[in-house]
Amino acid sequence: MERLCWGWWWHLSILCLLHGAAGDTGSKSKSCSEVKQVYLAKGFSLNGAPQAEISGEHLRICPQGYTCCTSEMEENFANISRVEFESKLRESSASIQRLLTTQHRNFDSYFQDLLNTSERVLQESFPSQYGDLYSQNSKIFRDLYSELRQYYRGSGINLEEALAEFWSRLLERVFKAQHTQYSFSEEYMDCLVKQYEQLKPFGDTPREVKLKAARAFIAARSFVQGLNAAADVVRKANQVPMSTECARAVMKLMYCPHCRGHSSIKLCNNYCWNIMRGCLANQADLDSEWKNLIESLLLVADKFSGSSNVENIVGSIHTKITEAITHMQENKELLTNKVFKACGNPKKTNKGSKSEERRRKAKATQEEKSAVAIMDNLISDVKGILSDIQDYWVSLPSLFCTEKVTAGPGYEDKCWNGITKGRYMPEPMGSGLANQINNPEVDVDITKPDMTIRQQIMQLKIMTSRLRNAYNGNDVDFQDTSDDISGSGSGDGCSEDICGRKLSRNTVIIQPETHAIPRQPNPGVPGSGTRLYSWDLIICLVALLVAQCTRW
């Protein structure tokens, strides 16, 4: 029995040694030419870079089997992976910001041009059309356009009050111009203004302007500010710093395959998405409110066509004023009788009635060129862009996990899974912070959301509410300041102390792998500089047990 036990032990021990030696020899003979090419292409010196695989117990991020990377190479790869990750996010953010800023500028310029054109036509046509009535009272028209501009810019002016003031002042000026043979006291003018609602001197024009112009200006103002707010949210969200755990995971994803001698294989798709969804979990939480904002912008954009067409309202203020004055001139006698009856007969002067009797019915000149096509093109462009960026935040991982770098169907067993070439077993995580509780690749503390992102979520809600009010024609409290729209931040990245960053800053401890890779012949074992094989280990253990036979 004793001879038999020792015989087994001897043969099994020889098998262990032979297998171990064969494994080591095969690994050490691997060339590191591919990783050296990658390393050199990134701008690093090849001084100290190994020619063939070396023992990897010095590695702090990549699996610690045999490797082609020294500590310095791993550190340089880690730094460049962080730079490339942040650079790609910055490029994407800048692209979205440019799109939104361009749309904001186009619509803002267009709305202001409509108003400027209307005022210019009024200034050019009214002197010949109304003579002294305009030349002696041009200030009330300038004041009207000034207040319309201020309202559009969000200065807090009450548009309804501003329009009511304009019509009251215009009534006084036109009535005086029609009755130059009379002298009107201040008290008499007050009485005249008090009769405004009953007299309706300008017909339905003031009411029409109040309803349509208010809705048009509210929609235009909220729309351009909504575009600006969206761009600012993208800018602020891009300032969220990359966590230490994300940096380690990205390095493991992007450059550890090279260190392990797998430069030519692609990434396992779910492995890539789990890392990116973990890294971009906070940004993905913007998705819901971002979509609400985009939908609200699209709704308001629809208000720029149809009966509330902005060109027909904002661009025709001067025409509405002409219609109002013409109505009062045509109903002069009726209005005069009503005023004299309500306020009494004014004192006569020596002046006679002259130019006031000459009704200038010439139509105000209007530009022949229609702006309808311009607005249609603007609306078409902005709708396409808004639809394209609606899923921006949840689609950010696709910047990194493209078909070019991830393994497609049929190659699930031949991709980089974070340890070696093989199948990736864990299920893909969902988007957003709450779904990262069991993320196997990035340790995310879901109880500590990023405060910069939370601020932007709140600003999206506020802006969406304003847009919904504007869509319904309700005036909204609006301040035209980017700081108010985008949160109290100054634009600098939110610091770890302020924002309560979610993870440990320890860069030395390697988190244990939480997934198993089946049928892998050469998995690297953390903390070991040699390669062992699962069957070899079993055989060696059996050998040790057999060695105890004699004692039994």
PDB file of C-alpha atoms in Angstrom, residues 159-411:
ATOM      1  CA  LEU A 159     -46.833  93.117 -22.266  1.00  0.00           C
ATOM      2  CA  GLU A 160     -50.562  93.576 -21.700  1.00  0.00           C
ATOM      3  CA  GLU A 161     -49.972  96.753 -19.694  1.00  0.00           C
ATOM      4  CA  ALA A 162     -47.481  98.057 -22.233  1.00  0.00           C
ATOM      5  CA  LEU A 163     -49.959  97.584 -25.095  1.00  0.00           C
ATOM      6  CA  ALA A 164     -52.821  99.153 -23.109  1.00  0.00           C
ATOM      7  CA  GLU A 165     -50.630 102.173 -22.385  1.00  0.00           C
ATOM      8  CA  PHE A 166     -49.755 102.519 -26.064  1.00  0.00           C
ATOM      9  CA  TRP A 167     -53.378 102.428 -27.239  1.00  0.00           C
ATOM     10  CA  SER A 168     -54.410 104.973 -24.586  1.00  0.00           C
ATOM     11  CA  ARG A 169     -51.663 107.371 -25.627  1.00  0.00           C
ATOM     12  CA  LEU A 170     -52.475 106.837 -29.309  1.00  0.00           C
ATOM     13  CA  LEU A 171     -56.164 107.593 -28.650  1.00  0.00           C
ATOM     14  CA  GLU A 172     -55.223 110.932 -27.063  1.00  0.00           C
ATOM     15  CA  ARG A 173     -52.915 111.891 -29.956  1.00  0.00           C
ATOM     16  CA  VAL A 174     -55.336 110.927 -32.733  1.00  0.00           C
ATOM     17  CA  PHE A 175     -58.322 112.583 -31.024  1.00  0.00           C
ATOM     18  CA  LYS A 176     -56.390 115.836 -30.589  1.00  0.00           C
ATOM     19  CA  ALA A 177     -55.210 115.706 -34.206  1.00  0.00           C
ATOM     20  CA  GLN A 178     -58.815 115.267 -35.342  1.00  0.00           C
ATOM     21  CA  HIS A 179     -60.030 118.249 -33.302  1.00  0.00           C
ATOM     22  CA  THR A 180     -57.405 120.933 -33.541  1.00  0.00           C
ATOM     23  CA  GLN A 181     -60.140 123.586 -33.200  1.00  0.00           C
ATOM     24  CA  TYR A 182     -60.651 122.566 -29.581  1.00  0.00           C
ATOM     25  CA  SER A 183     -58.525 122.955 -26.470  1.00  0.00           C
ATOM     26  CA  PHE A 184     -58.428 119.883 -24.229  1.00  0.00           C
ATOM     27  CA  SER A 185     -57.480 120.025 -20.582  1.00  0.00           C
ATOM     28  CA  GLU A 186     -55.679 117.240 -18.776  1.00  0.00           C
ATOM     29  CA  GLU A 187     -58.884 116.338 -16.984  1.00  0.00           C
ATOM     30  CA  TYR A 188     -60.683 116.078 -20.314  1.00  0.00           C
ATOM     31  CA  MET A 189     -58.024 113.679 -21.635  1.00  0.00           C
ATOM     32  CA  ASP A 190     -58.390 111.583 -18.509  1.00  0.00           C
ATOM     33  CA  CYS A 191     -62.124 111.365 -19.148  1.00  0.00           C
ATOM     34  CA  LEU A 192     -61.453 110.383 -22.765  1.00  0.00           C
ATOM     35  CA  VAL A 193     -59.156 107.546 -21.735  1.00  0.00           C
ATOM     36  CA  LYS A 194     -61.690 106.284 -19.194  1.00  0.00           C
ATOM     37  CA  GLN A 195     -64.207 105.916 -22.048  1.00  0.00           C
ATOM     38  CA  TYR A 196     -61.794 103.707 -24.003  1.00  0.00           C
ATOM     39  CA  GLU A 197     -63.491 100.369 -23.289  1.00  0.00           C
ATOM     40  CA  GLN A 198     -66.929 101.697 -24.215  1.00  0.00           C
ATOM     41  CA  LEU A 199     -65.766 103.671 -27.236  1.00  0.00           C
ATOM     42  CA  LYS A 200     -63.585 100.947 -28.793  1.00  0.00           C
ATOM     43  CA  PRO A 201     -62.022 103.676 -30.959  1.00  0.00           C
ATOM     44  CA  PHE A 202     -59.692 101.266 -32.765  1.00  0.00           C
ATOM     45  CA  GLY A 203     -62.212  98.487 -33.317  1.00  0.00           C
ATOM     46  CA  ASP A 204     -61.046  94.939 -32.537  1.00  0.00           C
ATOM     47  CA  THR A 205     -57.436  95.624 -33.467  1.00  0.00           C
ATOM     48  CA  PRO A 206     -56.131  96.209 -29.898  1.00  0.00           C
ATOM     49  CA  ARG A 207     -57.793  93.032 -28.648  1.00  0.00           C
ATOM     50  CA  GLU A 208     -56.428  91.047 -31.600  1.00  0.00           C
ATOM     51  CA  VAL A 209     -52.937  92.420 -31.089  1.00  0.00           C
ATOM     52  CA  LYS A 210     -53.067  91.715 -27.367  1.00  0.00           C
ATOM     53  CA  LEU A 211     -54.059  88.091 -27.854  1.00  0.00           C
ATOM     54  CA  LYS A 212     -52.008  87.166 -30.896  1.00  0.00           C
ATOM     55  CA  ALA A 213     -48.941  89.291 -30.246  1.00  0.00           C
ATOM     56  CA  ALA A 214     -48.734  88.184 -26.640  1.00  0.00           C
ATOM     57  CA  ARG A 215     -48.878  84.521 -27.631  1.00  0.00           C
ATOM     58  CA  ALA A 216     -46.363  85.049 -30.431  1.00  0.00           C
ATOM     59  CA  PHE A 217     -43.872  86.911 -28.253  1.00  0.00           C
ATOM     60  CA  ILE A 218     -44.261  84.457 -25.370  1.00  0.00           C
ATOM     61  CA  ALA A 219     -43.673  81.519 -27.704  1.00  0.00           C
ATOM     62  CA  ALA A 220     -40.718  83.152 -29.461  1.00  0.00           C
ATOM     63  CA  ARG A 221     -39.061  84.270 -26.249  1.00  0.00           C
ATOM     64  CA  SER A 222     -39.465  80.962 -24.433  1.00  0.00           C
ATOM     65  CA  PHE A 223     -38.321  78.996 -27.472  1.00  0.00           C
ATOM     66  CA  VAL A 224     -35.001  80.784 -27.949  1.00  0.00           C
ATOM     67  CA  GLN A 225     -34.370  80.715 -24.211  1.00  0.00           C
ATOM     68  CA  GLY A 226     -35.189  76.997 -24.150  1.00  0.00           C
ATOM     69  CA  LEU A 227     -32.562  76.351 -26.830  1.00  0.00           C
ATOM     70  CA  ASN A 228     -30.053  78.378 -24.841  1.00  0.00           C
ATOM     71  CA  ALA A 229     -30.904  76.538 -21.622  1.00  0.00           C
ATOM     72  CA  ALA A 230     -30.463  73.157 -23.321  1.00  0.00           C
ATOM     73  CA  ALA A 231     -27.000  74.146 -24.572  1.00  0.00           C
ATOM     74  CA  ASP A 232     -26.053  75.352 -21.108  1.00  0.00           C
ATOM     75  CA  VAL A 233     -27.157  72.082 -19.490  1.00  0.00           C
ATOM     76  CA  VAL A 234     -24.909  70.168 -21.892  1.00  0.00           C
ATOM     77  CA  ARG A 235     -22.017  72.465 -21.020  1.00  0.00           C
ATOM     78  CA  LYS A 236     -22.485  72.093 -17.268  1.00  0.00           C
ATOM     79  CA  ALA A 237     -22.965  68.319 -17.423  1.00  0.00           C
ATOM     80  CA  ASN A 238     -19.715  67.971 -19.339  1.00  0.00           C
ATOM     81  CA  GLN A 239     -17.859  69.444 -16.363  1.00  0.00           C
ATOM     82  CA  VAL A 240     -18.637  66.458 -14.130  1.00  0.00           C
ATOM     83  CA  PRO A 241     -15.234  64.940 -13.263  1.00  0.00           C
ATOM     84  CA  MET A 242     -14.301  61.354 -14.070  1.00  0.00           C
ATOM     85  CA  SER A 243     -14.256  59.134 -10.968  1.00  0.00           C
ATOM     86  CA  THR A 244     -11.217  57.087  -9.965  1.00  0.00           C
ATOM     87  CA  GLU A 245     -13.118  53.820 -10.382  1.00  0.00           C
ATOM     88  CA  CYS A 246     -14.294  54.862 -13.832  1.00  0.00           C
ATOM     89  CA  ALA A 247     -10.723  55.733 -14.825  1.00  0.00           C
ATOM     90  CA  ARG A 248      -9.515  52.269 -13.751  1.00  0.00           C
ATOM     91  CA  ALA A 249     -12.344  50.529 -15.584  1.00  0.00           C
ATOM     92  CA  VAL A 250     -11.744  52.529 -18.776  1.00  0.00           C
ATOM     93  CA  MET A 251      -8.039  51.701 -18.663  1.00  0.00           C
ATOM     94  CA  LYS A 252      -8.878  48.018 -18.204  1.00  0.00           C
ATOM     95  CA  LEU A 253     -11.235  48.226 -21.163  1.00  0.00           C
ATOM     96  CA  MET A 254      -9.054  50.167 -23.578  1.00  0.00           C
ATOM     97  CA  TYR A 255      -5.442  49.202 -22.908  1.00  0.00           C
ATOM     98  CA  CYS A 256      -5.245  46.116 -20.694  1.00  0.00           C
ATOM     99  CA  PRO A 257      -5.959  43.933 -23.758  1.00  0.00           C
ATOM    100  CA  HIS A 258      -2.727  45.254 -25.261  1.00  0.00           C
ATOM    101  CA  CYS A 259      -0.781  44.479 -22.096  1.00  0.00           C
ATOM    102  CA  ARG A 260      -2.140  40.917 -22.158  1.00  0.00           C
ATOM    103  CA  GLY A 261      -1.126  40.408 -25.777  1.00  0.00           C
ATOM    104  CA  HIS A 262      -4.645  40.718 -27.227  1.00  0.00           C
ATOM    105  CA  SER A 263      -4.202  43.843 -29.333  1.00  0.00           C
ATOM    106  CA  SER A 264      -6.060  42.401 -32.292  1.00  0.00           C
ATOM    107  CA  ILE A 265      -9.249  41.210 -30.585  1.00  0.00           C
ATOM    108  CA  LYS A 266     -12.351  43.319 -30.072  1.00  0.00           C
ATOM    109  CA  LEU A 267     -14.152  44.148 -26.842  1.00  0.00           C
ATOM    110  CA  CYS A 268     -17.081  42.096 -25.544  1.00  0.00           C
ATOM    111  CA  ASN A 269     -20.101  44.276 -26.227  1.00  0.00           C
ATOM    112  CA  ASN A 270     -21.831  43.945 -22.841  1.00  0.00           C
ATOM    113  CA  TYR A 271     -18.513  44.411 -21.050  1.00  0.00           C
ATOM    114  CA  CYS A 272     -17.996  47.729 -22.824  1.00  0.00           C
ATOM    115  CA  TRP A 273     -21.550  48.916 -22.179  1.00  0.00           C
ATOM    116  CA  ASN A 274     -21.419  47.991 -18.488  1.00  0.00           C
ATOM    117  CA  ILE A 275     -18.303  50.097 -18.016  1.00  0.00           C
ATOM    118  CA  MET A 276     -19.679  53.073 -19.894  1.00  0.00           C
ATOM    119  CA  ARG A 277     -23.059  52.926 -18.201  1.00  0.00           C
ATOM    120  CA  GLY A 278     -21.277  52.853 -14.879  1.00  0.00           C
ATOM    121  CA  CYS A 279     -19.030  55.765 -15.787  1.00  0.00           C
ATOM    122  CA  LEU A 280     -21.888  57.819 -17.274  1.00  0.00           C
ATOM    123  CA  ALA A 281     -24.588  56.837 -14.791  1.00  0.00           C
ATOM    124  CA  ASN A 282     -25.143  60.362 -13.477  1.00  0.00           C
ATOM    125  CA  GLN A 283     -25.365  61.879 -16.938  1.00  0.00           C
ATOM    126  CA  ALA A 284     -27.948  59.259 -17.940  1.00  0.00           C
ATOM    127  CA  ASP A 285     -30.203  60.528 -15.153  1.00  0.00           C
ATOM    128  CA  LEU A 286     -30.712  63.675 -17.247  1.00  0.00           C
ATOM    129  CA  ASP A 287     -32.531  61.611 -19.856  1.00  0.00           C
ATOM    130  CA  SER A 288     -36.106  61.889 -18.600  1.00  0.00           C
ATOM    131  CA  GLU A 289     -36.175  65.656 -18.062  1.00  0.00           C
ATOM    132  CA  TRP A 290     -34.085  66.242 -21.175  1.00  0.00           C
ATOM    133  CA  LYS A 291     -36.698  64.451 -23.277  1.00  0.00           C
ATOM    134  CA  ASN A 292     -39.445  66.493 -21.623  1.00  0.00           C
ATOM    135  CA  LEU A 293     -37.605  69.679 -22.597  1.00  0.00           C
ATOM    136  CA  ILE A 294     -37.115  68.539 -26.193  1.00  0.00           C
ATOM    137  CA  GLU A 295     -40.782  67.581 -26.506  1.00  0.00           C
ATOM    138  CA  SER A 296     -41.807  70.974 -25.135  1.00  0.00           C
ATOM    139  CA  LEU A 297     -39.531  72.782 -27.600  1.00  0.00           C
ATOM    140  CA  LEU A 298     -41.089  70.812 -30.455  1.00  0.00           C
ATOM    141  CA  LEU A 299     -44.576  71.728 -29.253  1.00  0.00           C
ATOM    142  CA  VAL A 300     -43.732  75.430 -29.116  1.00  0.00           C
ATOM    143  CA  ALA A 301     -42.098  75.237 -32.556  1.00  0.00           C
ATOM    144  CA  ASP A 302     -45.462  74.123 -33.927  1.00  0.00           C
ATOM    145  CA  LYS A 303     -46.919  77.422 -32.682  1.00  0.00           C
ATOM    146  CA  PHE A 304     -44.845  79.292 -35.256  1.00  0.00           C
ATOM    147  CA  SER A 305     -47.110  78.155 -38.069  1.00  0.00           C
ATOM    148  CA  GLY A 306     -50.826  78.365 -38.713  1.00  0.00           C
ATOM    149  CA  SER A 307     -53.055  81.090 -37.287  1.00  0.00           C
ATOM    150  CA  SER A 308     -50.406  82.178 -34.805  1.00  0.00           C
ATOM    151  CA  ASN A 309     -47.709  82.449 -37.464  1.00  0.00           C
ATOM    152  CA  VAL A 310     -44.968  84.655 -36.029  1.00  0.00           C
ATOM    153  CA  GLU A 311     -44.279  86.425 -39.335  1.00  0.00           C
ATOM    154  CA  ASN A 312     -47.909  87.500 -39.605  1.00  0.00           C
ATOM    155  CA  ILE A 313     -47.996  88.830 -36.061  1.00  0.00           C
ATOM    156  CA  VAL A 314     -44.607  90.112 -34.964  1.00  0.00           C
ATOM    157  CA  GLY A 315     -43.736  91.293 -38.465  1.00  0.00           C
ATOM    158  CA  SER A 316     -46.996  93.181 -38.971  1.00  0.00           C
ATOM    159  CA  ILE A 317     -47.272  95.350 -35.863  1.00  0.00           C
ATOM    160  CA  HIS A 318     -47.064  98.479 -38.044  1.00  0.00           C
ATOM    161  CA  THR A 319     -49.940  97.201 -40.201  1.00  0.00           C
ATOM    162  CA  LYS A 320     -52.141  96.672 -37.149  1.00  0.00           C
ATOM    163  CA  ILE A 321     -51.427 100.225 -35.984  1.00  0.00           C
ATOM    164  CA  THR A 322     -52.434 101.524 -39.415  1.00  0.00           C
ATOM    165  CA  GLU A 323     -55.680  99.551 -39.267  1.00  0.00           C
ATOM    166  CA  ALA A 324     -56.430 100.960 -35.814  1.00  0.00           C
ATOM    167  CA  ILE A 325     -55.865 104.596 -36.839  1.00  0.00           C
ATOM    168  CA  THR A 326     -57.879 104.129 -40.029  1.00  0.00           C
ATOM    169  CA  HIS A 327     -60.807 102.707 -38.050  1.00  0.00           C
ATOM    170  CA  MET A 328     -60.808 105.726 -35.741  1.00  0.00           C
ATOM    171  CA  GLN A 329     -60.632 108.153 -38.650  1.00  0.00           C
ATOM    172  CA  GLU A 330     -63.507 106.476 -40.436  1.00  0.00           C
ATOM    173  CA  ASN A 331     -65.682 106.630 -37.315  1.00  0.00           C
ATOM    174  CA  LYS A 332     -64.673 110.154 -36.282  1.00  0.00           C
ATOM    175  CA  GLU A 333     -68.152 111.690 -36.065  1.00  0.00           C
ATOM    176  CA  LEU A 334     -69.656 108.831 -34.076  1.00  0.00           C
ATOM    177  CA  LEU A 335     -66.752 108.802 -31.631  1.00  0.00           C
ATOM    178  CA  THR A 336     -66.805 112.577 -31.272  1.00  0.00           C
ATOM    179  CA  ASN A 337     -70.473 112.609 -30.324  1.00  0.00           C
ATOM    180  CA  LYS A 338     -69.949 109.881 -27.731  1.00  0.00           C
ATOM    181  CA  VAL A 339     -66.967 111.654 -26.190  1.00  0.00           C
ATOM    182  CA  PHE A 340     -68.672 115.047 -26.060  1.00  0.00           C
ATOM    183  CA  LYS A 341     -71.719 113.444 -24.488  1.00  0.00           C
ATOM    184  CA  ALA A 342     -69.664 111.652 -21.829  1.00  0.00           C
ATOM    185  CA  CYS A 343     -67.044 114.312 -21.090  1.00  0.00           C
ATOM    186  CA  GLY A 344     -68.769 117.524 -22.165  1.00  0.00           C
ATOM    187  CA  ASN A 345     -68.028 120.055 -24.892  1.00  0.00           C
ATOM    188  CA  PRO A 346     -64.425 121.254 -24.897  1.00  0.00           C
ATOM    189  CA  LYS A 347     -63.414 124.867 -25.342  1.00  0.00           C
ATOM    190  CA  LYS A 348     -62.931 126.079 -28.875  1.00  0.00           C
ATOM    191  CA  THR A 349     -59.747 127.772 -30.060  1.00  0.00           C
ATOM    192  CA  ASN A 350     -59.024 130.065 -32.964  1.00  0.00           C
ATOM    193  CA  LYS A 351     -57.381 127.245 -34.868  1.00  0.00           C
ATOM    194  CA  GLY A 352     -59.380 125.710 -37.634  1.00  0.00           C
ATOM    195  CA  SER A 353     -59.613 122.150 -38.714  1.00  0.00           C
ATOM    196  CA  LYS A 354     -57.026 121.521 -41.407  1.00  0.00           C
ATOM    197  CA  SER A 355     -55.089 118.436 -42.147  1.00  0.00           C
ATOM    198  CA  GLU A 356     -57.053 116.404 -39.644  1.00  0.00           C
ATOM    199  CA  GLU A 357     -59.947 116.276 -42.105  1.00  0.00           C
ATOM    200  CA  ARG A 358     -57.783 114.792 -44.775  1.00  0.00           C
ATOM    201  CA  ARG A 359     -58.020 111.109 -44.301  1.00  0.00           C
ATOM    202  CA  ARG A 360     -54.869 109.476 -45.399  1.00  0.00           C
ATOM    203  CA  LYS A 361     -56.050 106.091 -46.480  1.00  0.00           C
ATOM    204  CA  ALA A 362     -52.920 105.076 -48.287  1.00  0.00           C
ATOM    205  CA  LYS A 363     -51.803 101.634 -47.323  1.00  0.00           C
ATOM    206  CA  ALA A 364     -48.528 101.254 -45.529  1.00  0.00           C
ATOM    207  CA  THR A 365     -45.853  99.965 -47.843  1.00  0.00           C
ATOM    208  CA  GLN A 366     -44.841  96.437 -47.087  1.00  0.00           C
ATOM    209  CA  GLU A 367     -41.932  94.460 -48.301  1.00  0.00           C
ATOM    210  CA  GLU A 368     -42.851  92.134 -51.126  1.00  0.00           C
ATOM    211  CA  LYS A 369     -40.474  89.441 -50.073  1.00  0.00           C
ATOM    212  CA  SER A 370     -42.230  86.889 -47.895  1.00  0.00           C
ATOM    213  CA  ALA A 371     -40.506  85.494 -44.833  1.00  0.00           C
ATOM    214  CA  VAL A 372     -42.686  82.396 -44.720  1.00  0.00           C
ATOM    215  CA  ALA A 373     -40.120  80.246 -46.519  1.00  0.00           C
ATOM    216  CA  ILE A 374     -37.402  81.335 -44.087  1.00  0.00           C
ATOM    217  CA  MET A 375     -39.468  80.349 -41.068  1.00  0.00           C
ATOM    218  CA  ASP A 376     -40.477  77.029 -42.620  1.00  0.00           C
ATOM    219  CA  ASN A 377     -36.810  76.180 -43.190  1.00  0.00           C
ATOM    220  CA  LEU A 378     -35.870  77.191 -39.652  1.00  0.00           C
ATOM    221  CA  ILE A 379     -38.628  75.061 -38.156  1.00  0.00           C
ATOM    222  CA  SER A 380     -37.732  72.074 -40.327  1.00  0.00           C
ATOM    223  CA  ASP A 381     -34.068  72.302 -39.338  1.00  0.00           C
ATOM    224  CA  VAL A 382     -34.642  72.677 -35.623  1.00  0.00           C
ATOM    225  CA  LYS A 383     -37.172  69.841 -35.485  1.00  0.00           C
ATOM    226  CA  GLY A 384     -34.706  67.501 -37.146  1.00  0.00           C
ATOM    227  CA  ILE A 385     -31.910  68.470 -34.765  1.00  0.00           C
ATOM    228  CA  LEU A 386     -34.060  68.219 -31.639  1.00  0.00           C
ATOM    229  CA  SER A 387     -35.312  64.784 -32.659  1.00  0.00           C
ATOM    230  CA  ASP A 388     -31.751  63.610 -33.287  1.00  0.00           C
ATOM    231  CA  ILE A 389     -30.491  64.648 -29.836  1.00  0.00           C
ATOM    232  CA  GLN A 390     -33.519  63.471 -27.863  1.00  0.00           C
ATOM    233  CA  ASP A 391     -31.703  60.319 -26.660  1.00  0.00           C
ATOM    234  CA  TYR A 392     -28.351  62.031 -26.235  1.00  0.00           C
ATOM    235  CA  TRP A 393     -27.678  61.195 -22.587  1.00  0.00           C
ATOM    236  CA  VAL A 394     -28.526  57.483 -22.688  1.00  0.00           C
ATOM    237  CA  SER A 395     -26.706  57.048 -25.988  1.00  0.00           C
ATOM    238  CA  LEU A 396     -23.383  58.433 -24.707  1.00  0.00           C
ATOM    239  CA  PRO A 397     -21.918  54.911 -24.185  1.00  0.00           C
ATOM    240  CA  SER A 398     -22.272  54.334 -27.930  1.00  0.00           C
ATOM    241  CA  LEU A 399     -19.495  56.877 -28.447  1.00  0.00           C
ATOM    242  CA  PHE A 400     -17.108  54.281 -27.060  1.00  0.00           C
ATOM    243  CA  CYS A 401     -18.864  50.962 -27.697  1.00  0.00           C
ATOM    244  CA  THR A 402     -19.101  51.219 -31.471  1.00  0.00           C
ATOM    245  CA  GLU A 403     -19.288  48.342 -33.951  1.00  0.00           C
ATOM    246  CA  LYS A 404     -15.699  49.130 -34.851  1.00  0.00           C
ATOM    247  CA  VAL A 405     -14.354  48.181 -31.410  1.00  0.00           C
ATOM    248  CA  THR A 406     -16.893  45.662 -30.077  1.00  0.00           C
ATOM    249  CA  ALA A 407     -17.353  42.052 -31.144  1.00  0.00           C
ATOM    250  CA  GLY A 408     -20.503  41.309 -33.087  1.00  0.00           C
ATOM    251  CA  PRO A 409     -22.796  38.244 -33.042  1.00  0.00           C
ATOM    252  CA  GLY A 410     -20.906  34.991 -33.401  1.00  0.00           C
ATOM    253  CA  TYR A 411     -17.767  36.322 -31.747  1.00  0.00           C
TER     254      TYR A 411
END
